[in-house]
Amino acid sequence: MADVRGKNNYKIVLLGEGRVGKTSLVLRYVNNTFSDKQQTTIQASFLSKRINIGENTCNLAIWDTAGQERFHALGPIYYRDADGALLVYDTTDTESFAKVKNWVKELRKMVGQEIVLCIAGNKIDLDKERQVEKSEAEEYAASVGAYHFQTSAKLGKGIEETFLALAKKMIEQRQENDSRQSARRSGGNAPILVVADDTSNGGSGAASGSKACNC
Amino acid sequence: MIRDIQKLRRRAFYGGFAPNVRREGWKWLLGCYPVNSTRKDREHLLSQKAKEYEAYRRQWESITADQESRFSKFRDRRHRIEKDVIRTDRSIDIFVDDNGDGLQKLYRILLTYSFYNFDLSYCQGMSDLAAPLLVVMEDEVEAFWCFQKLMDLMEPNFHKDQNGMHTQLQTINTLCKDLEPELYDHLERKDCSNFYFCFRWLLIIYKREFGLQDVFRLWEAFWSRVRGQDLHLFVALAILRKHKANIIEEDMEFDSVLKFVNDLSVSPSSSSSSSSSSSSSSSSSSSSSSSSSSSFASASSSSSSSSFSCWPYASQGRMDCLEVLKDADFLSQVESLGCLRPSRTDRLLLHRKLSSE
């Protein structure tokens, strides 16, 4: 699957409750625009951005999904082969933070450890209405091995940092997987195990087969 | 005065309503008025409806701020509607003004509906359905009435278990298998025969795919029921059929199909920064559309001398609404004829025959 998508192509999926600002974050990041009249997302939409990190150029394919609870079942379609997930909540809405926790659970269960997770608390421009404390969110993020950033799509704050950190981590993760795979291929002492591992992870995306091998 | 509801339905289907009759026409199509009602009956009904609306509305209007502070379910619901209303169709005249009447009405209609149908409540997509109704009706009570009727039809789309959506996607799957086997095979191979990329089309009956006038035109064709209850599914098929060459030749995967489909929309919710494959390269396979246009062409031209001559509008989107409608009509007839026959091969033969006529 990784080959199909290309060496420097990374897929990011945005997940989170409706109205937390997922679309606005992406539009600020990709087009540097903001509208408080941004229509609701009913079906996932796609944007792409090319960025340079060190000597690497990478293409980010960013999938922005519908947050409405009732469309939750559509999630797997978008995250199933994603390299990274950006889980967005609204800092003025505790419920939306609880929803992020649900997504983390679901992703870990369905996709495993290979997907890079980043959590973004959006709408920090509405600081007076804040309900989710930064420390609480950071602590949680650390406990699940995710980055945490605070953002404001309206003010254009924290967004570059968020995507950059996510991208770096995705590159790192893929390099790790690649080197592991090539190590296994070039004379690992358990070739049979490697083959079995590869097939069992087939289709789960770029980072397939990194868990079971301890060589 | 409507003497012949069937005639009205045919007019809605073939020619579309002229703007000045649409407000009444929609109420007939959506079943607000009983078929044999007199003008007096209808006036009476409307005043009843106004009282009913008022009663539901008062239920939430009477919740005080103090009470609301201990009523999180209501608070959430109200906030959700509030947040969605202010980003619904803001380019349409009546919704432009932040503090305008239009947004207020839309907000009240949706919140009142969520009290009328408490279990269903509010879900994203509903504001897309209510907004055009309000544009046409202008009056809050009439718009609510139509919304109620429309939601009677569309409620399964918004059920928590999504059964309404699944049933429709399943039907599209079957239709595609029947009518466009080549495309079907491709989608099947790419693991996208769930047709999830049609989700938005069906959820809000193409509201985001076309300009407002086109949406009016499509909706009244659907509600006319001249081609049964599934015409909107044939519209999906007609669109896919038109672009099947692109989808197959470019060997599109689910991601690319979804992106392609999104980019067909008149108002892509977020336009892609990378160049997308243009949809303008028309597929050679759609040659049948021009030959199948006779029924529509004659119908709309015959009605163009009457007050029903609101067509053609310049299409604002990448999709030609009338062409899509014609193709959908054609496909629905092929399917209905084909269904009488025993085998798929027969259907395909018929399909070809109709295409070449």
Coordinates of C-alpha atoms in Angstrom, one line a residue:
Chain A
M1 CA 0.0 0.0 0.0
A2 CA 2.8 2.4 0.9
D3 CA 4.2 1.8 -2.6
V4 CA 1.0 2.7 -4.2
R5 CA 0.8 6.0 -2.4
G6 CA 4.4 6.8 -3.2
K7 CA 7.4 7.2 -1.1
N8 CA 6.9 10.7 0.1
N9 CA 3.2 10.7 0.3
Y10 CA 1.6 10.8 3.7
K11 CA -2.1 10.5 4.5
I12 CA -3.4 12.5 7.5
V13 CA -7.0 12.2 8.7
L14 CA -8.7 14.8 10.8
L15 CA -11.2 13.4 13.3
G16 CA -13.2 15.0 16.1
E17 CA -16.7 16.1 17.1
G18 CA -18.7 18.3 14.9
R19 CA -18.1 22.1 15.1
V20 CA -14.7 21.9 16.7
G21 CA -13.1 23.5 13.7
K22 CA -11.5 20.7 11.7
T23 CA -12.2 22.2 8.3
S24 CA -11.1 25.6 9.5
L25 CA -7.8 24.2 10.7
V26 CA -7.1 22.6 7.4
L27 CA -8.2 25.6 5.4
R28 CA -6.0 27.9 7.5
Y29 CA -3.0 25.5 7.0
V30 CA -3.4 24.9 3.3
N31 CA -4.9 28.1 2.0
N32 CA -4.3 30.5 4.9
T33 CA -7.9 31.5 4.9
F34 CA -10.5 31.6 7.6
S35 CA -14.3 32.0 7.6
D36 CA -16.6 31.8 10.5
K37 CA -19.3 30.9 8.0
Q38 CA -17.6 27.7 6.9
Q39 CA -20.3 25.2 6.0
T40 CA -20.6 22.0 7.9
T41 CA -18.7 19.0 6.5
I42 CA -21.1 16.2 5.5
Q43 CA -18.7 14.1 3.5
A44 CA -15.0 14.0 3.9
S45 CA -13.1 16.4 1.8
F46 CA -9.5 16.3 0.6
L47 CA -6.7 18.8 0.5
S48 CA -3.1 18.4 -0.2
K49 CA 0.0 20.3 0.8
R50 CA 3.7 19.8 -0.1
I51 CA 6.2 20.7 2.6
N52 CA 9.9 20.5 3.0
I53 CA 11.4 19.0 6.1
G54 CA 15.2 19.0 6.0
E55 CA 16.1 17.3 2.8
N56 CA 12.8 15.6 2.5
T57 CA 9.9 16.9 0.5
C58 CA 6.7 15.3 1.5
N59 CA 3.2 15.5 0.2
L60 CA 0.5 15.6 2.8
A61 CA -2.8 14.3 1.7
I62 CA -5.2 15.7 4.3
W63 CA -8.6 14.2 4.8
D64 CA -11.1 16.3 6.6
T65 CA -14.0 14.3 7.9
A66 CA -17.6 15.0 9.0
G67 CA -17.7 15.3 12.8
Q68 CA -21.4 14.7 13.3
E69 CA -21.8 11.8 15.8
R70 CA -24.4 10.1 13.6
F71 CA -21.8 9.7 10.8
H72 CA -19.3 8.1 13.1
A73 CA -19.5 4.8 11.3
L74 CA -17.9 6.4 8.2
G75 CA -14.6 6.9 10.2
P76 CA -12.9 3.7 9.3
I77 CA -13.2 4.5 5.6
Y78 CA -11.0 7.5 6.1
Y79 CA -8.5 6.4 8.7
R80 CA -7.9 2.8 7.6
D81 CA -4.7 3.5 5.7
A82 CA -3.8 6.9 7.2
D83 CA -0.2 7.5 8.4
G84 CA -1.3 10.1 10.9
A85 CA -4.4 11.3 12.6
L86 CA -5.1 14.8 13.9
L87 CA -7.7 14.6 16.6
V88 CA -9.3 18.0 17.2
Y89 CA -11.3 19.2 20.1
D90 CA -12.8 22.6 21.0
T91 CA -11.1 24.0 24.2
T92 CA -14.5 25.5 25.1
D93 CA -16.3 22.2 25.1
T94 CA -15.4 19.3 27.4
E95 CA -17.6 16.9 25.5
S96 CA -15.5 17.3 22.4
F97 CA -12.4 16.4 24.5
A98 CA -14.1 13.3 25.6
K99 CA -14.8 12.5 22.0
V100 CA -11.0 12.7 21.3
K101 CA -10.4 10.1 23.9
N102 CA -12.9 7.8 22.1
W103 CA -11.2 8.3 18.8
V104 CA -7.8 7.5 20.4
K105 CA -9.2 4.2 21.7
E106 CA -10.8 3.3 18.4
L107 CA -7.7 4.1 16.4
R108 CA -5.4 2.1 18.7
K109 CA -7.8 -0.8 18.6
M110 CA -8.4 -0.7 14.8
V111 CA -5.2 0.6 13.4
G112 CA -2.7 -0.1 16.2
Q113 CA 0.4 1.8 17.2
E114 CA 1.6 2.5 13.7
I115 CA -0.6 5.5 13.2
V116 CA 0.9 8.7 14.5
L117 CA -1.5 10.7 16.7
C118 CA -1.6 14.4 17.3
I119 CA -4.2 16.1 19.4
A120 CA -5.2 19.7 18.8
G121 CA -7.2 21.9 21.2
N122 CA -8.7 24.5 18.9
K123 CA -10.4 27.8 19.5
I124 CA -7.9 29.2 22.0
D125 CA -9.0 32.6 20.9
L126 CA -12.1 32.1 23.0
D127 CA -10.0 31.8 26.1
K128 CA -12.6 33.3 28.4
E129 CA -14.9 30.3 27.6
R130 CA -12.2 27.7 28.1
Q131 CA -13.4 24.4 29.7
V132 CA -10.5 22.1 28.9
E133 CA -7.3 22.9 30.8
K134 CA -4.1 22.7 28.8
S135 CA -2.3 20.7 31.5
E136 CA -5.1 18.1 31.6
A137 CA -5.0 17.7 27.8
E138 CA -1.2 17.5 27.7
E139 CA -1.1 14.9 30.4
Y140 CA -3.7 12.8 28.6
A141 CA -1.9 13.2 25.2
A142 CA 1.4 12.1 26.7
S143 CA -0.3 9.1 28.3
V144 CA -1.4 7.8 24.9
G145 CA 1.8 8.7 23.1
A146 CA 0.3 11.6 21.2
Y147 CA 1.5 15.2 20.6
H148 CA -0.6 17.9 21.9
F149 CA -1.0 21.4 20.5
Q150 CA -3.2 24.4 21.1
T151 CA -4.5 26.1 18.1
S152 CA -6.7 28.9 16.8
A153 CA -7.7 28.6 13.2
K154 CA -9.2 32.0 13.5
L155 CA -5.9 33.7 14.6
G156 CA -3.7 31.2 12.7
K157 CA -2.0 30.1 15.8
G158 CA -0.3 26.8 16.5
I159 CA -1.3 25.2 13.2
E160 CA 2.0 25.1 11.3
E161 CA 3.6 23.6 14.4
T162 CA 0.9 21.0 14.7
F163 CA 1.2 19.8 11.1
L164 CA 5.0 20.0 11.1
A165 CA 5.3 17.9 14.2
L166 CA 2.9 15.4 12.8
A167 CA 4.8 15.2 9.5
K168 CA 8.2 14.8 11.2
K169 CA 6.9 12.0 13.3
M170 CA 5.2 10.3 10.3
I171 CA 8.5 10.4 8.4
E172 CA 10.4 9.0 11.4
Q173 CA 7.9 6.3 11.8
R174 CA 8.0 5.3 8.2
Q175 CA 11.8 5.3 8.2
E176 CA 11.8 3.1 11.2
N177 CA 9.4 0.7 9.6
D178 CA 11.4 0.6 6.4
S179 CA 14.7 -0.1 8.1
R180 CA 13.1 -2.7 10.2
Q181 CA 11.7 -4.3 7.1
S182 CA 14.9 -4.2 5.2
A183 CA 16.8 -5.6 8.2
R184 CA 14.4 -8.5 8.3
R185 CA 14.8 -9.0 4.6
S186 CA 18.6 -9.0 4.6
G187 CA 19.3 -12.1 6.6
G188 CA 17.3 -11.9 9.7
N189 CA 17.3 -15.2 11.5
A190 CA 13.6 -15.7 11.5
P191 CA 12.5 -15.4 7.8
I192 CA 9.4 -17.5 8.3
L193 CA 8.1 -15.2 11.1
V194 CA 8.7 -12.2 8.9
V195 CA 6.6 -13.5 6.1
A196 CA 3.8 -14.4 8.4
D197 CA 3.9 -11.0 9.9
D198 CA 3.8 -9.2 6.6
T199 CA 0.8 -11.1 5.4
S200 CA -1.2 -10.6 8.6
N201 CA -0.7 -6.9 8.3
G202 CA -1.3 -6.6 4.7
G203 CA -3.6 -3.7 3.8
S204 CA -3.2 -1.9 7.1
G205 CA -1.1 0.7 5.5
A206 CA 2.4 2.0 5.3
A207 CA 3.6 1.0 8.7
S208 CA 2.7 -2.7 8.4
G209 CA 4.6 -5.3 10.3
S210 CA 6.5 -3.2 12.8
K211 CA 5.2 -4.6 16.0
A212 CA 5.8 -8.3 16.1
C213 CA 9.5 -8.3 15.1
N214 CA 12.0 -7.8 17.9
C215 CA 15.1 -8.5 15.8
Chain B
M1 CA -57.1 25.7 -7.6
I2 CA -55.7 22.3 -8.4
R3 CA -58.1 20.1 -10.3
D4 CA -55.6 17.5 -11.4
I5 CA -52.7 16.6 -9.1
Q6 CA -51.2 14.3 -11.7
K7 CA -51.0 17.1 -14.1
L8 CA -49.2 19.2 -11.5
R9 CA -46.8 16.4 -10.8
R10 CA -46.0 16.0 -14.5
R11 CA -45.4 19.7 -14.8
A12 CA -43.1 19.7 -11.9
F13 CA -41.2 16.8 -13.3
Y14 CA -40.9 17.8 -17.0
G15 CA -40.7 21.5 -16.9
G16 CA -40.1 22.5 -13.3
F17 CA -42.2 25.2 -11.5
A18 CA -41.9 28.8 -12.4
P19 CA -40.8 30.9 -9.4
N20 CA -44.2 32.4 -8.9
V21 CA -46.0 29.1 -8.5
R22 CA -43.3 27.2 -6.6
R23 CA -44.4 28.2 -3.2
E24 CA -47.8 26.6 -3.7
G25 CA -46.5 23.9 -5.9
W26 CA -44.1 22.5 -3.3
K27 CA -46.8 22.3 -0.7
W28 CA -48.9 20.2 -3.1
L29 CA -45.9 18.0 -4.0
L30 CA -44.9 17.5 -0.4
G31 CA -48.4 16.5 0.6
C32 CA -49.3 19.5 2.8
Y33 CA -52.6 19.8 1.1
P34 CA -55.1 17.0 0.6
V35 CA -55.8 16.3 -3.0
N36 CA -59.5 17.3 -2.9
S37 CA -59.1 20.3 -0.7
T38 CA -60.8 23.5 -1.4
R39 CA -59.1 26.9 -1.0
K40 CA -61.1 27.3 2.2
D41 CA -59.9 24.0 3.5
R42 CA -56.3 24.9 2.8
E43 CA -56.6 28.3 4.5
H44 CA -58.0 26.5 7.5
L45 CA -55.2 24.0 7.4
L46 CA -52.6 26.7 7.3
S47 CA -54.1 28.5 10.3
Q48 CA -54.2 25.1 12.2
K49 CA -50.6 24.6 11.3
A50 CA -49.7 28.0 12.5
K51 CA -51.2 27.2 15.9
E52 CA -49.4 23.9 16.0
Y53 CA -46.1 25.5 15.2
E54 CA -46.7 28.2 17.8
A55 CA -47.4 25.5 20.4
Y56 CA -44.2 23.6 19.7
R57 CA -42.2 26.7 19.5
R58 CA -43.4 28.0 22.9
Q59 CA -42.2 24.8 24.5
W60 CA -38.6 25.7 24.0
E61 CA -39.1 29.5 24.1
S62 CA -40.5 29.2 27.6
I63 CA -37.3 27.5 29.0
T64 CA -35.7 30.2 31.1
A65 CA -32.0 30.9 31.3
D66 CA -32.0 29.6 34.8
Q67 CA -33.8 26.4 33.8
E68 CA -31.4 26.0 30.9
S69 CA -28.4 26.1 33.2
R70 CA -29.6 22.8 34.6
F71 CA -30.7 21.3 31.2
S72 CA -27.6 20.3 29.4
K73 CA -29.4 18.3 26.7
F74 CA -31.4 21.3 25.6
R75 CA -28.4 23.6 25.9
D76 CA -26.3 21.3 23.6
R77 CA -29.1 21.0 21.1
R78 CA -29.6 24.7 21.0
H79 CA -25.9 25.4 20.6
R80 CA -25.5 22.9 17.9
I81 CA -28.3 24.4 15.9
E82 CA -27.0 27.9 16.5
K83 CA -23.5 27.0 15.3
D84 CA -24.8 25.3 12.2
V85 CA -27.4 27.9 11.2
I86 CA -24.8 30.7 11.1
R87 CA -22.8 28.8 8.5
T88 CA -25.7 27.6 6.3
D89 CA -26.0 29.1 2.9
R90 CA -24.8 32.5 3.9
S91 CA -24.4 33.6 0.3
I92 CA -28.2 33.4 -0.2
D93 CA -29.9 36.8 0.1
I94 CA -32.1 36.1 3.1
F95 CA -29.2 34.6 5.1
V96 CA -26.5 37.2 4.4
D97 CA -27.3 39.4 7.3
D98 CA -25.8 38.2 10.6
N99 CA -28.7 39.5 12.6
G100 CA -31.2 39.1 9.8
D101 CA -34.7 37.6 9.8
G102 CA -33.6 34.6 7.7
L103 CA -31.1 33.1 10.1
Q104 CA -33.5 33.7 13.0
K105 CA -36.3 31.9 11.2
L106 CA -34.1 29.0 10.2
Y107 CA -32.9 28.6 13.8
R108 CA -36.4 28.6 15.1
I109 CA -37.6 26.1 12.5
L110 CA -34.9 23.6 13.3
L111 CA -35.1 24.0 17.1
T112 CA -38.9 23.7 16.9
Y113 CA -38.6 20.6 14.7
S114 CA -36.3 19.0 17.3
F115 CA -39.1 19.5 19.8
Y116 CA -41.7 18.2 17.4
N117 CA -39.5 15.1 16.7
F118 CA -37.7 14.9 19.9
D119 CA -36.1 11.5 19.3
L120 CA -34.7 12.3 15.9
S121 CA -33.5 15.7 17.2
Y122 CA -31.2 17.8 15.1
C123 CA -28.4 16.4 12.9
Q124 CA -26.0 18.1 10.5
G125 CA -27.5 18.2 7.1
M126 CA -30.9 19.2 8.3
S127 CA -30.1 22.9 7.9
D128 CA -29.2 22.2 4.3
L129 CA -32.7 20.8 3.7
A130 CA -34.5 23.5 5.6
A131 CA -32.8 26.5 4.1
P132 CA -34.1 26.2 0.5
L133 CA -37.6 25.6 1.9
L134 CA -37.4 28.8 3.7
V135 CA -36.1 30.6 0.6
V136 CA -39.1 29.4 -1.3
M137 CA -41.8 29.7 1.4
E138 CA -40.5 32.9 3.0
D139 CA -43.1 32.3 5.7
E140 CA -41.8 30.6 8.8
V141 CA -44.9 28.4 9.4
E142 CA -45.1 27.3 5.8
A143 CA -41.4 26.5 5.7
F144 CA -41.8 24.5 8.9
W145 CA -44.7 22.6 7.5
C146 CA -42.8 21.7 4.4
F147 CA -39.8 20.7 6.4
Q148 CA -42.0 18.4 8.5
K149 CA -43.3 16.8 5.4
L150 CA -39.8 16.5 3.8
M151 CA -38.4 15.0 7.0
D152 CA -41.2 12.4 6.9
L153 CA -39.6 11.2 3.7
M154 CA -36.0 11.7 4.7
E155 CA -36.0 10.8 8.4
P156 CA -34.3 7.4 7.9
N157 CA -31.3 9.2 6.5
F158 CA -30.7 10.7 9.9
H159 CA -31.4 7.7 12.1
K160 CA -28.7 6.8 14.5
D161 CA -28.2 3.4 12.9
Q162 CA -28.0 5.0 9.5
N163 CA -30.3 2.4 8.1
G164 CA -31.8 4.8 5.6
M165 CA -28.4 5.6 4.1
H166 CA -27.4 2.0 4.0
T167 CA -30.5 0.9 2.2
Q168 CA -30.1 3.5 -0.4
L169 CA -26.4 2.8 -0.9
Q170 CA -27.3 -0.8 -1.3
T171 CA -29.8 0.1 -4.0
I172 CA -27.2 2.1 -5.8
N173 CA -24.9 -0.9 -5.7
T174 CA -27.6 -3.1 -7.2
L175 CA -28.5 -0.5 -9.9
C176 CA -24.9 -0.1 -10.8
K177 CA -24.4 -3.8 -11.1
D178 CA -27.3 -3.9 -13.4
L179 CA -26.9 -0.9 -15.5
E180 CA -23.1 -0.2 -15.5
P181 CA -21.4 -3.5 -14.9
E182 CA -18.1 -2.3 -16.2
L183 CA -18.0 0.6 -13.7
Y184 CA -19.3 -1.8 -11.0
D185 CA -16.5 -4.2 -11.6
H186 CA -14.0 -1.5 -11.3
L187 CA -15.4 -0.2 -8.0
E188 CA -15.7 -3.7 -6.7
R189 CA -12.1 -4.3 -7.5
K190 CA -11.1 -1.1 -5.8
D191 CA -13.1 -2.0 -2.7
C192 CA -15.4 0.9 -3.1
S193 CA -18.7 -0.8 -4.1
N194 CA -20.1 0.4 -0.8
F195 CA -20.6 3.7 -2.7
Y196 CA -19.8 5.7 0.4
F197 CA -18.6 8.5 -1.9
C198 CA -22.3 9.1 -2.7
F199 CA -23.1 9.8 0.9
R200 CA -23.6 13.5 0.8
W201 CA -25.6 13.3 -2.5
L202 CA -28.2 11.1 -0.8
L203 CA -28.2 12.6 2.7
I204 CA -29.3 16.0 1.5
I205 CA -30.5 15.1 -2.0
Y206 CA -27.7 16.9 -3.9
K207 CA -28.1 20.2 -2.1
R208 CA -24.4 20.8 -2.0
E209 CA -23.7 19.6 -5.6
F210 CA -25.7 22.1 -7.5
G211 CA -26.6 25.8 -7.4
L212 CA -29.8 26.8 -5.7
Q213 CA -32.0 27.0 -8.8
D214 CA -30.8 23.6 -9.9
V215 CA -31.5 22.2 -6.5
F216 CA -35.1 23.5 -6.8
R217 CA -35.4 21.9 -10.1
L218 CA -34.1 18.5 -8.9
W219 CA -36.1 18.5 -5.7
E220 CA -39.4 19.1 -7.5
A221 CA -38.6 16.4 -10.0
F222 CA -38.0 14.0 -7.1
W223 CA -41.1 15.0 -5.2
S224 CA -43.3 14.8 -8.3
R225 CA -42.9 11.0 -8.0
V226 CA -43.5 10.8 -11.7
R227 CA -40.7 8.2 -11.8
G228 CA -41.3 6.6 -8.5
Q229 CA -39.5 7.2 -5.2
D230 CA -36.0 6.4 -6.3
L231 CA -35.3 8.9 -9.0
H232 CA -32.6 10.4 -6.8
L233 CA -30.8 7.1 -6.8
F234 CA -30.8 7.1 -10.6
V235 CA -29.4 10.6 -10.5
A236 CA -26.4 9.2 -8.6
L237 CA -26.1 6.6 -11.2
A238 CA -26.4 9.1 -14.0
I239 CA -23.6 11.1 -12.6
L240 CA -21.3 8.2 -12.1
R241 CA -22.2 6.9 -15.6
K242 CA -21.2 10.2 -17.1
H243 CA -17.8 10.0 -15.5
K244 CA -17.2 6.4 -15.6
A245 CA -14.5 6.7 -18.3
N246 CA -12.5 8.9 -16.0
I247 CA -13.0 6.7 -13.0
I248 CA -12.0 3.5 -14.9
E249 CA -9.3 4.9 -17.1
E250 CA -7.6 6.8 -14.3
D251 CA -7.8 3.6 -12.3
M252 CA -9.3 5.5 -9.3
E253 CA -9.2 4.1 -5.8
F254 CA -11.7 5.1 -3.2
D255 CA -9.7 8.2 -2.2
S256 CA -9.5 9.5 -5.7
V257 CA -13.2 8.7 -6.5
L258 CA -14.3 10.6 -3.4
K259 CA -12.1 13.5 -4.3
F260 CA -13.3 13.4 -7.9
V261 CA -16.9 13.4 -6.7
N262 CA -16.3 16.2 -4.3
D263 CA -14.7 18.3 -7.0
L264 CA -17.9 18.0 -9.1
S265 CA -19.8 20.0 -6.5
V266 CA -20.7 23.6 -7.3
S267 CA -19.4 24.6 -3.8
P268 CA -16.6 22.3 -2.8
S269 CA -16.5 22.7 0.9
S270 CA -12.8 23.2 0.6
S271 CA -11.1 23.4 -2.8
S272 CA -8.0 21.3 -3.2
S273 CA -4.7 23.1 -3.4
S274 CA -3.3 20.6 -5.8
S275 CA -4.6 20.5 -9.2
S276 CA -7.4 18.0 -9.5
S277 CA -8.2 16.0 -12.5
S278 CA -10.7 18.0 -14.5
S279 CA -14.1 16.5 -14.9
S280 CA -14.7 18.2 -18.2
S281 CA -13.3 15.5 -20.4
S282 CA -16.7 14.0 -21.1
S283 CA -16.9 10.3 -21.4
S284 CA -17.6 8.7 -24.7
S285 CA -20.0 6.4 -23.1
S286 CA -22.6 9.1 -22.4
S287 CA -23.6 9.4 -26.0
S288 CA -27.0 8.0 -25.1
S289 CA -27.9 11.1 -23.1
S290 CA -28.4 13.2 -26.1
S291 CA -30.6 10.7 -27.8
S292 CA -32.7 10.1 -24.8
S293 CA -33.5 13.7 -24.3
S294 CA -36.6 13.7 -26.4
S295 CA -39.1 13.3 -23.6
F296 CA -37.7 16.1 -21.7
A297 CA -37.0 18.4 -24.6
S298 CA -40.5 18.1 -25.9
A299 CA -42.1 18.4 -22.4
S300 CA -40.1 21.5 -21.5
S301 CA -40.6 23.1 -24.8
S302 CA -44.3 22.5 -24.8
S303 CA -44.6 24.0 -21.4
S304 CA -42.3 26.9 -22.2
S305 CA -45.2 28.9 -23.6
S306 CA -47.0 28.5 -20.3
S307 CA -46.0 29.9 -16.9
F308 CA -43.8 26.9 -16.3
S309 CA -40.9 28.1 -18.4
C310 CA -38.3 28.6 -15.8
W311 CA -35.8 26.5 -17.7
P312 CA -33.0 26.7 -18.7
Y313 CA -31.0 28.3 -16.0
A314 CA -27.3 28.7 -16.6
S315 CA -25.7 25.9 -14.8
Q316 CA -23.4 27.2 -12.1
G317 CA -21.7 24.0 -11.3
R318 CA -19.6 21.5 -13.3
M319 CA -22.6 19.3 -13.6
D320 CA -25.5 20.1 -15.9
C321 CA -28.6 19.6 -13.8
L322 CA -30.9 19.1 -16.7
E323 CA -28.7 16.6 -18.4
V324 CA -28.3 14.7 -15.2
L325 CA -32.0 14.6 -14.7
K326 CA -32.6 13.4 -18.3
D327 CA -30.0 10.7 -17.9
A328 CA -31.5 9.6 -14.6
D329 CA -35.0 9.5 -16.2
F330 CA -33.6 7.4 -18.9
L331 CA -31.9 5.0 -16.6
S332 CA -34.9 4.6 -14.4
Q333 CA -36.9 3.6 -17.5
V334 CA -34.3 1.1 -18.6
E335 CA -34.3 -0.4 -15.1
S336 CA -38.0 -0.5 -14.8
L337 CA -38.4 -2.1 -18.2
G338 CA -35.5 -4.4 -17.5
C339 CA -36.8 -5.6 -14.3
L340 CA -39.7 -7.3 -16.1
R341 CA -37.2 -9.4 -17.9
P342 CA -35.5 -12.4 -16.5
S343 CA -31.8 -11.9 -17.2
R344 CA -29.2 -9.3 -16.9
T345 CA -28.1 -9.9 -20.5
D346 CA -31.6 -9.0 -21.6
R347 CA -31.5 -5.8 -19.7
L348 CA -28.2 -4.9 -21.2
L349 CA -29.6 -5.5 -24.7
L350 CA -32.5 -3.4 -23.9
H351 CA -30.2 -0.8 -22.5
R352 CA -28.3 -0.7 -25.8
K353 CA -31.4 -0.6 -27.8
L354 CA -32.8 2.4 -25.9
S355 CA -29.4 4.1 -26.1
S356 CA -29.4 3.8 -29.8
E357 CA -32.9 5.0 -30.4

